XYZ file of C-alpha atoms in Angstrom:
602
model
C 81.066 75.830 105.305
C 80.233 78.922 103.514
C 81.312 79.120 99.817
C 84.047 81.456 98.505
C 81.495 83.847 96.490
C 79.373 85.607 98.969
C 82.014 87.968 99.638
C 83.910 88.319 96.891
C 80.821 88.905 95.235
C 79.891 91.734 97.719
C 82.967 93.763 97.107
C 82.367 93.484 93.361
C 78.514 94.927 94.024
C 80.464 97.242 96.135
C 82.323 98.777 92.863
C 79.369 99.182 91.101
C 76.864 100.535 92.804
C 75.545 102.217 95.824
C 75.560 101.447 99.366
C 71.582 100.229 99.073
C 72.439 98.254 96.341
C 74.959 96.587 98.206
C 72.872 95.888 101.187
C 70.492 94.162 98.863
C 72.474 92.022 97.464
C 74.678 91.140 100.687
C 71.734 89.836 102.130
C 70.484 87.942 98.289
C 74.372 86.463 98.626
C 73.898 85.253 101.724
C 71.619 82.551 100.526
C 73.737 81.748 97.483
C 74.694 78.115 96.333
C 78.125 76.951 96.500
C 79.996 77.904 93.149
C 80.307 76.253 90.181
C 83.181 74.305 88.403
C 85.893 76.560 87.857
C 86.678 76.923 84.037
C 90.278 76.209 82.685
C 89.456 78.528 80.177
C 88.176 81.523 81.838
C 90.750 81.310 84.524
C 93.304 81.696 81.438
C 91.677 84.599 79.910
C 91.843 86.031 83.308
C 95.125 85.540 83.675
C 95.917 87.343 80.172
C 93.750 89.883 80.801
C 95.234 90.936 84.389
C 98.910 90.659 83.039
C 97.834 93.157 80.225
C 96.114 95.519 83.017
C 99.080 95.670 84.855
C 101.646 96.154 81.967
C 99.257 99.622 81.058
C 98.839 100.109 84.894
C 102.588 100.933 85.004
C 102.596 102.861 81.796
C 99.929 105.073 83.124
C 101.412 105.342 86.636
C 105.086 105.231 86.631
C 105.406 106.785 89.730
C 103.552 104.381 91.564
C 105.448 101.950 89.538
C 108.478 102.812 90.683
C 107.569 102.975 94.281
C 106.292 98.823 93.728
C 110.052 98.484 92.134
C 109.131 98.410 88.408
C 111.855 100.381 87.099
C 110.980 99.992 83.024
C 109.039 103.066 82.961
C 110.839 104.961 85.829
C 112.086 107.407 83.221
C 108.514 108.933 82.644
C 106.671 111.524 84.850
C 103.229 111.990 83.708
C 101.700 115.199 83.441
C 98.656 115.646 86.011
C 96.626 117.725 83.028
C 93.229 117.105 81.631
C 94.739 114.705 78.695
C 96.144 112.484 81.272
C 93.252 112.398 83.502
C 91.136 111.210 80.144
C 93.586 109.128 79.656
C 92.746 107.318 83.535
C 89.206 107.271 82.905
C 89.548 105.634 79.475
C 91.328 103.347 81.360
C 89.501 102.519 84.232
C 86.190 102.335 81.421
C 87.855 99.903 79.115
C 89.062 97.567 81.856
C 86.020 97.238 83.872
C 84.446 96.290 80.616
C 86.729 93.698 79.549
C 86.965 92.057 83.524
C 83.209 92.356 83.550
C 82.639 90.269 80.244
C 84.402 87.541 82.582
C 82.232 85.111 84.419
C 83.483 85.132 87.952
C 81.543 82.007 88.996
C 84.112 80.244 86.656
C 86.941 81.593 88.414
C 88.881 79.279 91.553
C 88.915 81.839 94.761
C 91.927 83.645 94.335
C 91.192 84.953 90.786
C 87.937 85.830 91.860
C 89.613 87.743 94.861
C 91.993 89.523 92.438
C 89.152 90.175 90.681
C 86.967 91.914 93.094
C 90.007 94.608 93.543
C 90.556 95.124 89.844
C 86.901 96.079 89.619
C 87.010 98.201 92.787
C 90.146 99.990 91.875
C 88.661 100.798 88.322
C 85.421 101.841 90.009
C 87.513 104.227 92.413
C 89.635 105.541 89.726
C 86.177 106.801 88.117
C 84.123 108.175 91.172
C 88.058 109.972 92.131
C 88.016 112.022 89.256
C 84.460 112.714 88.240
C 83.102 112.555 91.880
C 85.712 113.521 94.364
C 87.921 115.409 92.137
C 91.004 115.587 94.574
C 93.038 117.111 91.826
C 91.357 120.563 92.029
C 91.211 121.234 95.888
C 94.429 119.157 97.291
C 97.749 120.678 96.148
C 99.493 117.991 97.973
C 98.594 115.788 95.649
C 101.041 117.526 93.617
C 104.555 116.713 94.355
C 107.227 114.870 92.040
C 109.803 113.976 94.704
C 109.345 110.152 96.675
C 110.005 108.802 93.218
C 113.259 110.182 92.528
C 114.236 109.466 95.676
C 114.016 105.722 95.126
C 115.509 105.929 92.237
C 118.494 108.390 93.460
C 119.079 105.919 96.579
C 117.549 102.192 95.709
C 120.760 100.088 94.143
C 118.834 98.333 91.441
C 121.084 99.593 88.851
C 124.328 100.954 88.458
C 124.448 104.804 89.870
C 125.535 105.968 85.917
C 122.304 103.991 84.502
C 119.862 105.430 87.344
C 121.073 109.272 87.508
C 120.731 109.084 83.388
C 117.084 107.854 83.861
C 116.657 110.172 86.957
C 117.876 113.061 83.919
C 115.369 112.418 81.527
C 112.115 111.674 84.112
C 114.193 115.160 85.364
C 112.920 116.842 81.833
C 109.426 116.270 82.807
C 109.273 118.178 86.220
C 108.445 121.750 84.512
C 105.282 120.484 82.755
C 104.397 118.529 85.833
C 103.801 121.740 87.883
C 102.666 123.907 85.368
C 99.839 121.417 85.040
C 99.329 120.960 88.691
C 98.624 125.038 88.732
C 96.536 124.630 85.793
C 94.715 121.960 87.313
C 94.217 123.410 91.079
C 90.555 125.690 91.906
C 90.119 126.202 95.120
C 92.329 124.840 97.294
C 91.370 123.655 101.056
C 93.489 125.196 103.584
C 95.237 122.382 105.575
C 96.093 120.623 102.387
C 97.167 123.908 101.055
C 99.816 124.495 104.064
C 100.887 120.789 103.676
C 101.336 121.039 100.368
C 104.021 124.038 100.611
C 105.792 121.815 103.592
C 106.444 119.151 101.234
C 107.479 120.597 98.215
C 109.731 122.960 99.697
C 110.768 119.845 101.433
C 111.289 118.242 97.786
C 113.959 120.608 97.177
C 116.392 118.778 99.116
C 116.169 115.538 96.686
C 117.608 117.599 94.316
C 120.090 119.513 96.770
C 123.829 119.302 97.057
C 123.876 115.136 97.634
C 122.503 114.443 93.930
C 125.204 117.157 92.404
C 127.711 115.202 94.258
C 126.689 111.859 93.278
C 126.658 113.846 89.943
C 130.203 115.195 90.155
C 131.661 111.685 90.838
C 129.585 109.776 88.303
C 130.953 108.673 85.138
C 128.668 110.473 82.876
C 130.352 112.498 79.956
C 130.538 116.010 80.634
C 127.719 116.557 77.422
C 125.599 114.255 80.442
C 126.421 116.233 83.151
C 125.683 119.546 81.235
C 122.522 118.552 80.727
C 121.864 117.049 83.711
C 122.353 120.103 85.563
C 120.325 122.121 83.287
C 117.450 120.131 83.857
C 117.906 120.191 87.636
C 118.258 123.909 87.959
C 115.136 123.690 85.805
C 112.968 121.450 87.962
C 114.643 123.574 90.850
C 112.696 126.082 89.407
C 109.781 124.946 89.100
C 109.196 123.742 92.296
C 110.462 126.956 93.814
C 107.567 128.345 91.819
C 104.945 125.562 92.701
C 105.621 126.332 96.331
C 105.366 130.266 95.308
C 102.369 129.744 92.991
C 100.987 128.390 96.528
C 102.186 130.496 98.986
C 100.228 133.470 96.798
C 97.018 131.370 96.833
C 97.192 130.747 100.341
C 98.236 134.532 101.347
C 94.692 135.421 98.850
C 92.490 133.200 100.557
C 93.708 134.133 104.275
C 92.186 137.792 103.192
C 88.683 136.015 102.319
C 88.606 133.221 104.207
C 86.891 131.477 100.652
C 88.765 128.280 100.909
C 87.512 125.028 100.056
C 86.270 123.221 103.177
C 88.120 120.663 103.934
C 85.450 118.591 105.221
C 83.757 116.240 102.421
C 80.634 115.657 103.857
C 78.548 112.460 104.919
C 77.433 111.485 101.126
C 81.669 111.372 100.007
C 82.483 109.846 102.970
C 80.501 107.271 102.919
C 81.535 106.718 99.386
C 85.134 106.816 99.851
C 84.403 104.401 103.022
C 83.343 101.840 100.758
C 86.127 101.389 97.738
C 88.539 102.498 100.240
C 88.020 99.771 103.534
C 86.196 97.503 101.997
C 84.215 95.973 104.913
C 80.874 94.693 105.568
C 79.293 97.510 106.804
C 79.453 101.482 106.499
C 81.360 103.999 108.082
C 78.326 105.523 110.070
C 78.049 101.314 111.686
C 81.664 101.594 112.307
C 81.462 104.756 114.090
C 78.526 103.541 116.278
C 80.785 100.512 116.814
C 83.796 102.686 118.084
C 81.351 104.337 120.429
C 80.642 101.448 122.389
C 84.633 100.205 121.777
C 85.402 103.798 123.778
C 83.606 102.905 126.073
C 84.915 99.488 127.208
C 88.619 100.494 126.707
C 87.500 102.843 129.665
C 86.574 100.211 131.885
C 89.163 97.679 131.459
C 91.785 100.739 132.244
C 90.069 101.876 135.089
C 90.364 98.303 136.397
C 94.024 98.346 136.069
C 94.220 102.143 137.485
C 92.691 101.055 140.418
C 95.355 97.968 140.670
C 98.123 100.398 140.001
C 97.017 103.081 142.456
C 98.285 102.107 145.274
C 101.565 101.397 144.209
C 102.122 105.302 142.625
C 99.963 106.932 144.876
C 100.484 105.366 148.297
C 99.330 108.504 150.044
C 96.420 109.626 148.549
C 92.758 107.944 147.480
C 91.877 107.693 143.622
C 89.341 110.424 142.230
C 85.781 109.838 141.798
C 85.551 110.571 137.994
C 87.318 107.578 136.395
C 88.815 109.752 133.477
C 90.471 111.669 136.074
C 92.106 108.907 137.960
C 93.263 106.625 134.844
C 95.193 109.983 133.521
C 96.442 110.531 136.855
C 98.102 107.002 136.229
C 98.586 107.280 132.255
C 100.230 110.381 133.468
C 102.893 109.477 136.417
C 103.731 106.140 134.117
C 104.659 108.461 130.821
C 107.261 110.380 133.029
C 109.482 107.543 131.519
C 111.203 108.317 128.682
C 113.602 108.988 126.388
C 115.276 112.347 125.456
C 114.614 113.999 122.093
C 118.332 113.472 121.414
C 118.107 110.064 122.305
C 114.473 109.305 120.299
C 115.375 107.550 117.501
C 118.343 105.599 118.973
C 115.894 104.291 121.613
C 113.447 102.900 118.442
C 116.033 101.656 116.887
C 117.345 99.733 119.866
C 114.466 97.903 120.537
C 113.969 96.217 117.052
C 116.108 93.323 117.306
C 114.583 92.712 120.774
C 111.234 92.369 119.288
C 112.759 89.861 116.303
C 114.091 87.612 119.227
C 110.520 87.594 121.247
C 109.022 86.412 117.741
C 111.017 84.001 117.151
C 111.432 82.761 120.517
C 107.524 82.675 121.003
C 107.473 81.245 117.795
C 104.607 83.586 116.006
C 106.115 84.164 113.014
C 108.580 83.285 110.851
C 110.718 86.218 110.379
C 113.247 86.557 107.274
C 116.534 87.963 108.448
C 117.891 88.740 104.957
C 114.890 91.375 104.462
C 117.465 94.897 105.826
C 115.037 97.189 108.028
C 116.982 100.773 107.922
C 115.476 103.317 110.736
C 115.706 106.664 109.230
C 114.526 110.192 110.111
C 111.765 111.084 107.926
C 113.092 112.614 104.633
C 111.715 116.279 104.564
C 109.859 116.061 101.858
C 107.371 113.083 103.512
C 107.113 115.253 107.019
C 103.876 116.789 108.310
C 101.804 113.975 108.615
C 102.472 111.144 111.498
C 105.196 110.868 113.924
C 106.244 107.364 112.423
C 106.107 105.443 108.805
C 107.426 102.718 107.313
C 108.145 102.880 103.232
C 108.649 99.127 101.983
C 109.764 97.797 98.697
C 107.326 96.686 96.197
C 106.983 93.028 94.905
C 108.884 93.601 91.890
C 112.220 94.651 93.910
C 111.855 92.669 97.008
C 115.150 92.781 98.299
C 115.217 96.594 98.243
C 115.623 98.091 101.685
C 112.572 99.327 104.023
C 112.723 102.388 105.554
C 111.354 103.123 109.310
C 110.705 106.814 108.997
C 111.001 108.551 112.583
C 109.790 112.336 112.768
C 112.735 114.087 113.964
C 112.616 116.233 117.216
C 116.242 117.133 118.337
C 115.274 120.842 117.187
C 111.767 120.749 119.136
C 111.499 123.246 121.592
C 111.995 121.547 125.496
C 108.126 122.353 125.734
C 107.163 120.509 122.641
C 109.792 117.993 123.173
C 108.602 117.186 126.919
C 104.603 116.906 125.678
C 105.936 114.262 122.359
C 108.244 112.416 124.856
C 105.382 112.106 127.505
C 103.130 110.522 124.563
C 105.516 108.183 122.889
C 107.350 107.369 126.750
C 109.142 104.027 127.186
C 106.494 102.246 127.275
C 104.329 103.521 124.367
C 107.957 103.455 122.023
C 107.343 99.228 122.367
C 103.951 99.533 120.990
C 104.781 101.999 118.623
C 107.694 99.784 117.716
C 105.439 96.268 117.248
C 102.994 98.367 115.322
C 105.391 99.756 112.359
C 108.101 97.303 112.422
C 108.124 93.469 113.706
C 105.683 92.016 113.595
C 103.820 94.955 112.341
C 103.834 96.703 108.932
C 107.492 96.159 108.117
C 106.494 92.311 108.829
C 103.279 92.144 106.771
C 104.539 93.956 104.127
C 107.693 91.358 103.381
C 105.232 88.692 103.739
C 103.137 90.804 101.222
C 105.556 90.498 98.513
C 105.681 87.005 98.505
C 102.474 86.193 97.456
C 102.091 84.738 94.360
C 98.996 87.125 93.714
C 100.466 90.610 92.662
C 96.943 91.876 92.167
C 96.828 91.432 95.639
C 100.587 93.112 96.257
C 99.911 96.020 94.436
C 95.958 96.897 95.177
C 96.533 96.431 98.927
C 93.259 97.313 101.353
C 94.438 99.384 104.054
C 92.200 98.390 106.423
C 94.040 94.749 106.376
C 97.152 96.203 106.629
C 96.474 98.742 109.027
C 94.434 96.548 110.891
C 97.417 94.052 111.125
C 100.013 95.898 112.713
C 97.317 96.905 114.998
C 96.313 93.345 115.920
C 99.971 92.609 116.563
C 100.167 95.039 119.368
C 97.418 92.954 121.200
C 98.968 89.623 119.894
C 102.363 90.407 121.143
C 101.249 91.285 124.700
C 98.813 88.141 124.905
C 102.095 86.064 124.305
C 103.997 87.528 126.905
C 105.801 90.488 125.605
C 106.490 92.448 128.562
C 105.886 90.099 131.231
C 101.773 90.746 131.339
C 102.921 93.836 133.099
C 99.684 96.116 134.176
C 101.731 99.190 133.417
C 102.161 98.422 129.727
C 98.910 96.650 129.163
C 97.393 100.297 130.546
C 99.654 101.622 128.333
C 98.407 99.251 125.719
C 94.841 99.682 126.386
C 95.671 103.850 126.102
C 97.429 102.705 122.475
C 94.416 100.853 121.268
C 92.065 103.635 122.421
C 93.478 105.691 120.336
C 93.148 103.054 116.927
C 89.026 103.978 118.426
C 89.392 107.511 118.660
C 90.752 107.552 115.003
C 87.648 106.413 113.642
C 85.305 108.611 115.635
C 87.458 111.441 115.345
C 87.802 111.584 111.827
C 83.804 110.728 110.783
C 82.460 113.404 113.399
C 85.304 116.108 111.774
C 84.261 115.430 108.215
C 80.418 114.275 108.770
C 79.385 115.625 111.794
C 81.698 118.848 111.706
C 83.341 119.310 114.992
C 85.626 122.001 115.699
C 88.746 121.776 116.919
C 88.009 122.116 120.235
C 85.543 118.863 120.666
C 88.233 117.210 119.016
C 90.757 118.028 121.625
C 88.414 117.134 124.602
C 87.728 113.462 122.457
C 91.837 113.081 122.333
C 92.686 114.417 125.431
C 90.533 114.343 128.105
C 88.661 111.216 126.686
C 91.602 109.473 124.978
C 94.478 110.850 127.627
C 96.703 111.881 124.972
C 99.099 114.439 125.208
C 98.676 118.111 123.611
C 101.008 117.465 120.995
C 100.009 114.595 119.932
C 96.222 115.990 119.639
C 97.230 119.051 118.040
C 99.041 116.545 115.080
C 96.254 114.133 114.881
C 93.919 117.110 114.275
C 95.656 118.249 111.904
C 96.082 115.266 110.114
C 92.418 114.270 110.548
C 91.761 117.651 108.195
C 94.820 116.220 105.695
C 93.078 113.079 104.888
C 89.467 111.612 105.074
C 88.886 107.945 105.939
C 92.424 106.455 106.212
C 91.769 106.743 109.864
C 89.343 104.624 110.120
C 91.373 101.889 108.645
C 93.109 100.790 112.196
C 89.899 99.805 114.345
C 88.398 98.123 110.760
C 91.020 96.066 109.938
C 91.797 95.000 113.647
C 88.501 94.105 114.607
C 87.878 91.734 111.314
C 91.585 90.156 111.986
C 90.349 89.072 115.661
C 86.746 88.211 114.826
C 88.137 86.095 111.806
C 91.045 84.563 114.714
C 88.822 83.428 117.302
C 86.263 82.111 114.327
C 89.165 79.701 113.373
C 89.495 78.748 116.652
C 86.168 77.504 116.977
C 86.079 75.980 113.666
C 89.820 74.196 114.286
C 89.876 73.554 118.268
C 92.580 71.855 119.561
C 94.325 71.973 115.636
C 94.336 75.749 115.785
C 98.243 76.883 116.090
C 98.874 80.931 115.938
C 101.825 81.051 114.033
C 100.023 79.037 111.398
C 96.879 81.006 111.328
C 99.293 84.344 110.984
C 101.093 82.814 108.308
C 98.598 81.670 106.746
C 96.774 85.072 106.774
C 99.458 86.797 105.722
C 100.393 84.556 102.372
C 96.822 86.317 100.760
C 99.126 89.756 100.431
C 96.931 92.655 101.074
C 93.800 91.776 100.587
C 90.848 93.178 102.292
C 90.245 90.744 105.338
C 86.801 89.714 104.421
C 88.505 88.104 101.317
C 91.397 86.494 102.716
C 88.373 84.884 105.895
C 86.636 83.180 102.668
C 89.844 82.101 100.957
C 90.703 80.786 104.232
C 87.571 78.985 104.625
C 87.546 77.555 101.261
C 91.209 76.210 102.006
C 89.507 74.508 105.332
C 87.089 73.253 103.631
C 89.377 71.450 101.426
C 91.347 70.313 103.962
């Protein structure tokens, strides 16, 4: 059995130095020895170290803190300036030192795990701001409102105690966006346009709800006074913000001199690495996805060809093989729900996919965790169809939203094209993927672990990758009867999770236009127009995140079907999923050597 290091020790290299490095040392690590003793001691002053690092963590980013449910600094808003921003590299400098005076080889597998994403996250926090510098090109990354949200609408205090905190985080708003324009150079376009959708969306957390909850508080009317000053103040400066942006963007349509949007092979690869932490680079993963592409294609034009003659009784399938699986794809999507009937139908099918868990016995799934379907607040819309925001580890019983794009007010075109993509059979995946046993799923199982390094640095890769392995797992245990309509539906799903990843590294390394893009999504991938025309546009909003789904998926079933071998007739799947799942979020290669060091034990 393979020791616990070799990897853990990989994504530590990984944090420090370049990819070449990296590959050096991966294959040095490969011949390592099996670790030493673990030390009592160093294993304590790891422990009192990471406690410390997370108690500054939180006082350096209360917003995030709020959004994991740590509510002791959710009266602060810090100010995006160039103070603050020394203040994060101090930071991020100071810690790595103190973590890398440590001696991992004295540390038992989980610490060293924990460890591994302290020192990436520090290394990230440094190549962010002095490499990538996100803060002077992406005004999205300005915008104040998903934390008063949560604490406007999550019950973890009394509504008197939260709108007084949500009063005096309130003062800060003003100084928040007058550093954001002070901050901002030259924006990039799409993130420019996104950036005026959402904070004009942000408005309505401070709209005519809050002034009621206001009005029938029991604040003292010196409370409410200033209360409402402040909030026509941060009204303000938003309505500014948004103004400050619209002006930029109306400048730069005249010269055409924004930033490009696309980072380039030399960032990408960088972000690739702190960001999905797997063994290999993005340009391997890409070459990967080619060949993926390629059999998705032939296992759907198998089931085309079974399907044929029951749609098309009267006519013989077309040469070209794209041609005749959309033909299929195409006649099967004509089933679906209407846009005033969208979300209902999601909804709907949630508890059916609870019972088929449990039934099938693949999980256990804890019934006293609420799931609340929701149509995406305005000021989170623009950037995927479907979300799902979950509670953090420190307020676990908090509710989880399932955000659903809203379309009642699409036009019958637009609506007919989104329908088509997400029909009735699509909807099921859709539904596995960001609820049970998907994200929502993972993500309760998440805060249970008794690592909160591992809570609150999650890889999103793993947890991408899970709710995409679920789709597959759910279907290979019966979920829909093995029907060949929804397993070509499934295979159309998963091509997609493919296309992501070669999508978004030939838009931002190889620099396709949009019009490649379209014939890779629609002609090669069989999506609809709509949905194209929004993954485009997302694949310009973000860089890497995409490739996250086919990552994480393909370690999850490689790592499956390795304990298989290695446990034979012991193997049980719920175990294995549980099992995976207790290591929170943890990039998979991790969580493969804890579980091997476990097995070993055993």
């Amino acid at each position: 059995m393979r020791s616990t290091i070799p990897a853990l020790a990989l994504l530590l290299s990984l944090s420090a130095c370049d990819q070449q490095a990296a590959d050096s040392a991966r294959r040095e690590q490969a011949r390592a020895p099996a670790p030493v003793e673990t030390s009592a001691e160093t294993q304590q002053a790891f422990q009192q170290l990471s406690e410390e690092f997370v108690t500054e963590l939180w006082q350096l980013f209360p917003s995030w803190a709020v959004r994991e449910g740590y509510y002791k600094v959710a009266e602060q808003l810090q100010i995006p300036d160039d103070a603050y921003r020394k203040r994060m590299l101090d930071f991020a400098a100071t810690y790595s030192r103190k973590f890398g005076n440590l001696d991992s080889s004295q540390l038992d597998p989980n610490a060293s795990s924990d460890l591994a994403l302290i020192q990436n996250f520090l290394s990230r926090i440094q190549w962010q701001l002095k490499k990538f510098k996100s803060h002077e090109w992406n005004p999205a990354d300005y915008n104040v409102s998903h934390a008063f949200a949560l604490i406007l609408n999550t019950d973890y205090a009394p509504l008197d105690e939260r709108l007084r905190t949500f009063s005096k985080r309130m003062a800060h708003v003003p100084a928040y966006y007058e550093a954001a324009e002070q901050s901002l150079r030259t924006p990039a376009s799409p993130q420019l346009v996104l950036a005026i959708q959402q904070n004009e969306g942000a408005l309505s957390v401070f709209g005519e709800e809050l002034e009621q909850k206001l009005a029938e508080s029991g604040l003292s009317d010196e409370e409410k006074q200033q209360f409402k000053q402040r909030l026509e103040q941060a009204r303000q400066a938003i309505e500014e913000y948004v103004t400050f942006l619209q002006t930029k963007h109306s400048d730069l349509e005249k010269t055409q001199k924004y930033r490009n949007f696309r980072i380039g092979e030399k960032l990408y690869e960088e972000k690739f690495k702190y960001d999905i932490q797997i063994g290999m680079t993005a340009s391997e993963l890409y070459e990967r996805a080619l060949q993926e592409k390629d059999t998705l294609h032939g296992k759907m034009s198998e089931l085309a060809d079974k399907l044929w003659p029951e749609y098309f009784p009267e006519s013989q399938p077309p040469a070209d093989k794209l041609a005749k699986i959309s033909a299929v794809l195409e006649k099967l999507s004509e089933h679906h729900a209407t846009k005033e009937t969208f979300k209902a139908e999601v909804e709907k099918q949630i508890p059916e996919l609870a019972a088929f868990v449990t039934e099938h016995d693949l999980l256990t799934l804890d019934e006293d965790k609420p799931l609340v379907v929701r149509t995406t607040p305005p000021y989170m819309r623009g950037f995927s169809v479907a979300s799902i925001n979950a509670p953090g580890p420190y307020d676990k019983g908090a509710n989880t939203y399932y955000n659903v794009m809203p379309i009642e007010d699409f036009s019958d075109e637009r609506a007919e094209s989104f329908l088509r993509e997400y029909n009735s059979y699509l909807m099921q995946i859709l539904n596995i993927h960001e609820a049970i046993p998907g994200h929502y799923t993972q993500l309760v199982y998440a805060n249970q672990s008794p690592s909160l390094i591992k809570s609150i640095l999650g890889n999103g890769a793993m947890i991408e990758g899970w709710a995409v392995y679920t789709e597959r797992m759910m279907l290979e245990a019966g979920y829909g009867n093995f029907s060949p309509e929804l397993w070509l539906m499934y295979y159309k799903w998963n091509l997609r999770t493919v296309i992501n990843t070669i999508l978004d590294y030939e838009i931002q390394v190889k620099g396709i236009d949009e019009e490649r893009a379209m014939d890779l999504m629609v002609r090669q991938g069989f999506q609809q127009k709509a949905e194209a025309m929004g993954k485009w546009r997302r694949a310009t909003l973000s860089q890497v995140q995409l490739t996250s789904y086919f990552a994480g998926y393909q370690d999850i079933l490689a790592l499956r079907e390795e304990m298989k071998q290695k446990l034979g007739e012991k193997f049980n799947l719920k175990e294995f999923h549980e099992k995976f799942l207790s290591y929170g979020n943890a990039p998979v290669p991790v969580i493969r050597e804890l579980m091997l060091a476990e097995l070993q034990q055993n």
